[in-house]
Backbone as ProteinMPNN parsed JSONL, in Angstrom:
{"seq_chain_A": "XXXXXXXXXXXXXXXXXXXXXXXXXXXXXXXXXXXXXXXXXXXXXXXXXXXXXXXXXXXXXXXXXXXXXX", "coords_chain_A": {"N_chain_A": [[-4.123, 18.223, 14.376], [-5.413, 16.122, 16.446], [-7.544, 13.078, 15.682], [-10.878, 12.702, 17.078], [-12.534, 10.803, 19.542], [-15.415, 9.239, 20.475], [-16.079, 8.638, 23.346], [-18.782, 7.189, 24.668], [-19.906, 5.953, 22.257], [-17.424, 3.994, 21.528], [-16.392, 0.942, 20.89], [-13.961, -0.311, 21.688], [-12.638, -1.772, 20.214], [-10.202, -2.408, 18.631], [-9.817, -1.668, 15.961], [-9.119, 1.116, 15.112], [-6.666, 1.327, 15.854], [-5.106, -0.707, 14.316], [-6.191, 0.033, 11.593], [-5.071, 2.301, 11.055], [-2.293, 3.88, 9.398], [-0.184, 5.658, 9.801], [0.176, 5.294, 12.912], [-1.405, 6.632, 14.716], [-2.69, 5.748, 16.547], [-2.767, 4.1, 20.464], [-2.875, 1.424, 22.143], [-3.805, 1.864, 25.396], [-4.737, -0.232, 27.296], [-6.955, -3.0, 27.157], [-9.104, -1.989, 28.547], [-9.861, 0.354, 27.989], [-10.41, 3.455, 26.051], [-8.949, 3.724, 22.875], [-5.587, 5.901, 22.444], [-4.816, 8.87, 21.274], [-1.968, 8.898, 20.665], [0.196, 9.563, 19.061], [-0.78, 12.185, 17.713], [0.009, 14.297, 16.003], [1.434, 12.811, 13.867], [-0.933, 12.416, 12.357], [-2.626, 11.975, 9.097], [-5.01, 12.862, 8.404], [-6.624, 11.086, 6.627], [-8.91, 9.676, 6.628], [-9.132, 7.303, 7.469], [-9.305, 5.615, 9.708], [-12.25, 6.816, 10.363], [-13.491, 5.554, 8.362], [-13.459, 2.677, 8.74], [-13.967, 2.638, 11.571], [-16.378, 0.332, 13.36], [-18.638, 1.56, 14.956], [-18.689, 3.798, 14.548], [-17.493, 5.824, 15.646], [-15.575, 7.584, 15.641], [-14.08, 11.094, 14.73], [-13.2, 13.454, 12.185], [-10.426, 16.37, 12.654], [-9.858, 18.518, 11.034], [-7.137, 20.602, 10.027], [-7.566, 24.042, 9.852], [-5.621, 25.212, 7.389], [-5.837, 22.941, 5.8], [-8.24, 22.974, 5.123], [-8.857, 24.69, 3.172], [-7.368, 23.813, 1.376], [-8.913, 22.085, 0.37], [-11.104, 22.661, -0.689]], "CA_chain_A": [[-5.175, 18.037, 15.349], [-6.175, 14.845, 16.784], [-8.78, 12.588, 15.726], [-11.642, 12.653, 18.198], [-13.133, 9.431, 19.893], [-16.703, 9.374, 21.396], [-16.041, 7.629, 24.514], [-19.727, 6.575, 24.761], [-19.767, 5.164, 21.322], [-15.959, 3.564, 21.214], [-16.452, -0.548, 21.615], [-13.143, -0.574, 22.138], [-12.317, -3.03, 19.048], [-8.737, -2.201, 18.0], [-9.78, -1.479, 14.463], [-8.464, 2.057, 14.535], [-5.18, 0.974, 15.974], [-4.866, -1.236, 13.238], [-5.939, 0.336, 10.201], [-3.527, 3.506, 11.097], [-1.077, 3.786, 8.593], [0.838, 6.435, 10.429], [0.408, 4.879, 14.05], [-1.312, 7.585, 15.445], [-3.539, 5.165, 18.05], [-2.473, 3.095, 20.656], [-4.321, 1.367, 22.847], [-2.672, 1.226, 26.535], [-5.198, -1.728, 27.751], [-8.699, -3.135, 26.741], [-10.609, -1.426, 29.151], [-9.964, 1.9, 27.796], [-10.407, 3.873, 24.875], [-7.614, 4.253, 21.873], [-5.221, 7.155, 22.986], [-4.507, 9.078, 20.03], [-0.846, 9.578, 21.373], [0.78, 10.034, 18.344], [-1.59, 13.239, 16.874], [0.942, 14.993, 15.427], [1.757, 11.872, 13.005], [-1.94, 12.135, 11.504], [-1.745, 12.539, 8.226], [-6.315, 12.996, 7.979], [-6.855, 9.945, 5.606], [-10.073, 9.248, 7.004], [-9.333, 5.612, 7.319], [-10.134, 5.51, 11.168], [-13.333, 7.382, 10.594], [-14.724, 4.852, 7.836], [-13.452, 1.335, 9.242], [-14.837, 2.544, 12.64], [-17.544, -0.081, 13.075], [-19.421, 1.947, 15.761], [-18.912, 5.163, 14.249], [-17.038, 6.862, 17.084], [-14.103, 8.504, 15.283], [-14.215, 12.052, 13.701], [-11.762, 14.422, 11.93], [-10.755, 17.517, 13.05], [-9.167, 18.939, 9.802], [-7.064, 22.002, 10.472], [-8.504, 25.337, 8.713], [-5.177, 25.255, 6.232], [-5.95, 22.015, 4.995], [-9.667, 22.881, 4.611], [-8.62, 25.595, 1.918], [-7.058, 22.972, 0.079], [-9.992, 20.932, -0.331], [-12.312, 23.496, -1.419]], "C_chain_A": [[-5.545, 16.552, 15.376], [-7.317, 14.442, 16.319], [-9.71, 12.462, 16.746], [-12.548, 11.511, 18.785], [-13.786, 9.598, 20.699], [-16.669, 7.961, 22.2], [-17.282, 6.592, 24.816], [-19.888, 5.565, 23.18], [-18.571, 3.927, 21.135], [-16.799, 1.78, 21.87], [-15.0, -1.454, 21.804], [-12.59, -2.045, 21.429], [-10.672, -2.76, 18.957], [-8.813, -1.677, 16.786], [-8.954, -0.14, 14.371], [-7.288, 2.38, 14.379], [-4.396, -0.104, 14.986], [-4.808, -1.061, 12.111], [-4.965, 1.538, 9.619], [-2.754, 3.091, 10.415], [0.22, 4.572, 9.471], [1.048, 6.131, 12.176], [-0.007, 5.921, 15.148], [-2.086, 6.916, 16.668], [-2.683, 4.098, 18.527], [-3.201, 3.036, 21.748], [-3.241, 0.301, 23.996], [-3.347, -0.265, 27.401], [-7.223, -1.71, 27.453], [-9.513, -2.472, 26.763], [-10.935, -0.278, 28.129], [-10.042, 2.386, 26.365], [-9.053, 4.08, 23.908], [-7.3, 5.354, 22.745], [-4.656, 7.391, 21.493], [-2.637, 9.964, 20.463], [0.526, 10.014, 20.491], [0.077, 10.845, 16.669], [-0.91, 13.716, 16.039], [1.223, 14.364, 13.95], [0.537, 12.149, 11.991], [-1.964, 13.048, 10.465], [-4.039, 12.93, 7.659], [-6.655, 12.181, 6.827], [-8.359, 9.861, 5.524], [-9.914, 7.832, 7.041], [-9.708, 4.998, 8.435], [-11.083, 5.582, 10.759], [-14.393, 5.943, 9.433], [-14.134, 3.208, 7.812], [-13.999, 1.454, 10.511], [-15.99, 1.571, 12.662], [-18.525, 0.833, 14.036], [-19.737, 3.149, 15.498], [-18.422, 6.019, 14.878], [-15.808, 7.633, 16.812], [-14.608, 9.97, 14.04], [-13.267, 12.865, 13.832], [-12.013, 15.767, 12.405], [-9.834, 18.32, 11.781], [-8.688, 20.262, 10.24], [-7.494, 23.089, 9.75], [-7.408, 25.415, 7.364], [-5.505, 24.386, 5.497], [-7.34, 21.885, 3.961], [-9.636, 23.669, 3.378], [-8.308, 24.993, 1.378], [-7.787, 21.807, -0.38], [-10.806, 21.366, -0.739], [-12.221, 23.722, -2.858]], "O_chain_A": [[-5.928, 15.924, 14.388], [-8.259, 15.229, 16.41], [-9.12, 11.888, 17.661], [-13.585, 11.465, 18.123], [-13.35, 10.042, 21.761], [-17.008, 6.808, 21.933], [-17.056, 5.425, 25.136], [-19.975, 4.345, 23.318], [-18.938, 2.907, 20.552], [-17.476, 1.569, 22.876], [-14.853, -2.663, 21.979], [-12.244, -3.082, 21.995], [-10.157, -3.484, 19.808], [-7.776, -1.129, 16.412], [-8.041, -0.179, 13.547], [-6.733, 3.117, 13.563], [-3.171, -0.226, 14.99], [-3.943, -1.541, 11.378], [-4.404, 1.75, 8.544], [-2.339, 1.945, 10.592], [1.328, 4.085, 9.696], [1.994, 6.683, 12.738], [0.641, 6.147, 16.169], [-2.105, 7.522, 17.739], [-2.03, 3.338, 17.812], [-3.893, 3.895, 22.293], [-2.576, -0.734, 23.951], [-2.667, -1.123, 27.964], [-8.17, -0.925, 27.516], [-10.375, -2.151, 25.945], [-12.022, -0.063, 27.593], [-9.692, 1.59, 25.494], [-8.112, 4.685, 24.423], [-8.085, 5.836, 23.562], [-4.204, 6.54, 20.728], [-2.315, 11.152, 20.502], [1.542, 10.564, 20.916], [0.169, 10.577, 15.471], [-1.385, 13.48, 14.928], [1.264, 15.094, 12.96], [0.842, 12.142, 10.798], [-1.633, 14.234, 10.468], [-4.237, 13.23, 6.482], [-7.06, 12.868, 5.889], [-8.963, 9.969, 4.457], [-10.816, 7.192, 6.499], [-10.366, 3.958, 8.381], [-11.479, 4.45, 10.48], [-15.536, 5.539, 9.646], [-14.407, 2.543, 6.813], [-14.616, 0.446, 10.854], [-16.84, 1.944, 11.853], [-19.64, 0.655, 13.546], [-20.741, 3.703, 15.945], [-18.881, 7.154, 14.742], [-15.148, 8.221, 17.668], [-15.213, 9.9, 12.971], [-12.6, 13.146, 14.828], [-13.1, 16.318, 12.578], [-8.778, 18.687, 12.296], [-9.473, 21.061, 10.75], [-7.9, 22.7, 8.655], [-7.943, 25.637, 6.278], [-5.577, 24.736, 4.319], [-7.59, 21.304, 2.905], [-10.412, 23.32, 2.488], [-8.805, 25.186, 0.269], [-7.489, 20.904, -1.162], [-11.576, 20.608, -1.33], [-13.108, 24.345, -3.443]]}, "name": "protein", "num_of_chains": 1, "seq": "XXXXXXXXXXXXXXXXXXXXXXXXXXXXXXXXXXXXXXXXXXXXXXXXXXXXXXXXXXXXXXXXXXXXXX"}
């Protein structure tokens, strides 16, 4: 599952397309928000969610993975 990006929050920095290890954002031009166009790749690090400076990225953890963090 895709990471989720609050369009109203997003300042449209690059940071998340940068700190991606696995390359799951790319960002097709300034204006616009990250596209998370390679979801599939995310591996749920949280490393988007806490370099975000604006706060606008959150995980969507799938339900198997959540059993293995309990």
């Amino acid at each position: 599952m895709p990471p989720l990006i609050d369009e109203e929050k997003c300042t449209r920095c690059g940071t998340c397309v940068d700190i991606c290890q696995s390359d799951v954002f790319a960002m097709p031009t300034e204006a616009t928000i990250p596209d998370a166009s390679h979801a599939d790749e995310c591996w749920h690090c949280g490393a988007c969610v806490m370099e975000c400076p604006a706060e606008a990225i959150r995980l969507r953890i799938p339900l198997p993975m959540m059993v293995c963090y309990k």
